[in-house]
CSV table of C-alpha atoms in Angstrom, one decimal:
chain,number,residue,atom,x,y,z
F,3,MET,CA,7.8,-2.8,-50.5
F,4,GLU,CA,7.1,-5.6,-48.0
F,5,GLN,CA,9.5,-8.3,-47.0
F,6,LEU,CA,8.2,-11.9,-46.9
F,7,PHE,CA,10.1,-14.9,-45.6
F,8,ALA,CA,9.1,-18.1,-47.4
F,9,TYR,CA,10.0,-21.6,-46.1
F,10,GLY,CA,7.5,-23.8,-47.9
F,11,THR,CA,5.3,-23.8,-51.0
F,12,LEU,CA,5.8,-20.1,-51.7
F,13,LYS,CA,9.4,-20.9,-52.7
F,14,ASP,CA,8.0,-23.0,-55.6
F,15,LYS,CA,8.5,-21.3,-58.9
F,16,ASP,CA,5.3,-22.8,-60.4
F,17,ILE,CA,3.2,-21.6,-57.4
F,18,GLN,CA,4.8,-18.1,-57.7
F,19,GLU,CA,3.9,-18.0,-61.4
F,20,THR,CA,0.3,-18.9,-60.5
F,21,ILE,CA,-0.1,-16.4,-57.7
F,22,PHE,CA,2.0,-13.5,-58.8
F,23,GLY,CA,2.2,-14.0,-62.6
F,24,ARG,CA,6.0,-14.2,-62.4
F,25,ILE,CA,8.9,-15.9,-60.6
F,26,LEU,CA,10.2,-13.9,-57.6
F,27,LYS,CA,13.8,-13.1,-57.0
F,28,GLY,CA,14.9,-13.6,-53.4
F,29,THR,CA,17.8,-14.0,-51.1
F,30,PRO,CA,18.6,-16.9,-48.7
F,31,GLU,CA,17.7,-16.0,-45.1
F,32,THR,CA,17.3,-17.8,-41.8
F,33,LEU,CA,14.6,-17.6,-39.2
F,34,VAL,CA,15.9,-18.2,-35.6
F,35,GLY,CA,13.9,-19.7,-32.7
F,36,TYR,CA,11.5,-21.6,-34.8
F,37,VAL,CA,11.1,-25.2,-36.2
F,38,ILE,CA,8.9,-26.6,-39.0
F,39,ASN,CA,6.1,-28.9,-38.1
F,40,GLU,CA,3.2,-30.1,-40.3
F,41,ILE,CA,-0.4,-29.0,-40.5
F,42,HIS,CA,-3.1,-31.2,-42.0
F,43,ILE,CA,-5.6,-29.4,-44.2
F,44,GLU,CA,-8.7,-31.0,-45.6
F,45,GLU,CA,-8.9,-30.5,-49.3
F,46,GLU,CA,-11.3,-31.7,-52.0
F,47,PHE,CA,-9.9,-35.3,-52.1
F,48,GLY,CA,-8.8,-35.8,-48.5
F,49,PHE,CA,-6.2,-34.3,-46.2
F,50,ALA,CA,-2.9,-32.9,-47.3
F,51,GLN,CA,0.2,-32.1,-45.2
F,52,TYR,CA,1.9,-28.7,-45.4
F,53,PRO,CA,4.8,-27.1,-43.4
F,54,ILE,CA,4.1,-24.7,-40.6
F,55,ILE,CA,6.4,-22.8,-38.3
F,56,THR,CA,6.2,-23.1,-34.6
F,57,PRO,CA,8.1,-20.8,-32.2
F,58,THR,CA,10.6,-22.5,-29.8
F,59,HIS,CA,12.5,-19.4,-28.6
F,60,ASN,CA,15.6,-21.6,-28.8
F,61,PRO,CA,18.3,-19.8,-30.7
F,62,GLU,CA,19.7,-23.2,-31.9
F,63,ASP,CA,16.4,-23.9,-33.8
F,64,THR,CA,16.6,-22.3,-37.3
F,65,ILE,CA,14.7,-22.5,-40.5
F,66,SER,CA,16.3,-21.8,-43.9
F,67,GLY,CA,14.2,-20.0,-46.4
F,68,ILE,CA,14.1,-17.2,-48.9
F,69,LEU,CA,13.4,-13.5,-48.3
F,70,TYR,CA,11.3,-11.9,-51.1
F,71,GLU,CA,10.4,-8.3,-51.6
F,72,LEU,CA,6.7,-7.9,-52.5
F,73,THR,CA,4.3,-5.1,-53.2
F,74,GLU,CA,1.3,-4.7,-50.9
F,75,ILE,CA,-0.9,-6.2,-53.6
F,76,GLN,CA,1.4,-9.2,-54.0
F,77,LEU,CA,1.3,-9.7,-50.2
F,78,GLN,CA,-2.5,-9.7,-50.3
F,79,GLN,CA,-2.3,-12.3,-53.1
F,80,ALA,CA,-0.1,-14.4,-50.9
F,81,ASP,CA,-2.6,-14.0,-48.1
F,82,THR,CA,-5.3,-15.3,-50.4
F,83,TYR,CA,-3.2,-18.3,-51.5
F,84,GLU,CA,-2.4,-19.2,-47.9
F,85,GLY,CA,-6.1,-19.3,-47.0
F,86,LEU,CA,-7.8,-19.6,-43.7
F,87,HIS,CA,-5.4,-22.0,-42.0
F,88,TYR,CA,-2.5,-19.6,-42.1
F,89,LYS,CA,-2.0,-16.1,-40.7
F,90,ARG,CA,0.7,-13.6,-41.4
F,91,ILE,CA,3.0,-12.4,-38.5
F,92,GLN,CA,6.1,-10.3,-38.4
F,93,VAL,CA,9.4,-11.8,-37.3
F,94,GLU,CA,13.0,-10.7,-37.0
F,95,LEU,CA,15.4,-12.7,-39.2
F,96,GLN,CA,19.0,-13.7,-38.5
F,97,SER,CA,20.1,-10.7,-40.5
F,98,ASN,CA,18.1,-8.4,-38.1
F,99,GLN,CA,15.6,-7.6,-40.9
F,100,THR,CA,11.9,-7.7,-40.1
F,101,ALA,CA,9.7,-9.7,-42.4
F,102,TRP,CA,6.3,-11.2,-42.7
F,103,VAL,CA,5.9,-15.0,-42.4
F,104,TYR,CA,3.0,-17.4,-42.3
F,105,THR,CA,2.1,-19.5,-39.3
F,106,ALA,CA,-1.0,-21.5,-38.2
F,107,THR,CA,-4.1,-19.7,-37.2
F,108,THR,CA,-5.2,-20.6,-33.7
């Protein structure tokens, strides 16, 4: 199983139902040394704003989110959902667990 830290739209139950066909069960978790900014993505009817994490390396900067356990196939489904503007990286969480998280592509 794979660990995925979600801080934005992947926490939404309707989106989970659409992507994975079910609502995920997760546990609260914290990402340290990052802040949430916004990314503007052009969509069919204009630009939309979405959250994006940015590293600060400051231990006082934290992001609250949910840690989910996914299969490799579900992780690939999440990759497809996140699209070209996001990439998946590994991070260490406050609990010392390693998890995947999405950040902006550069």
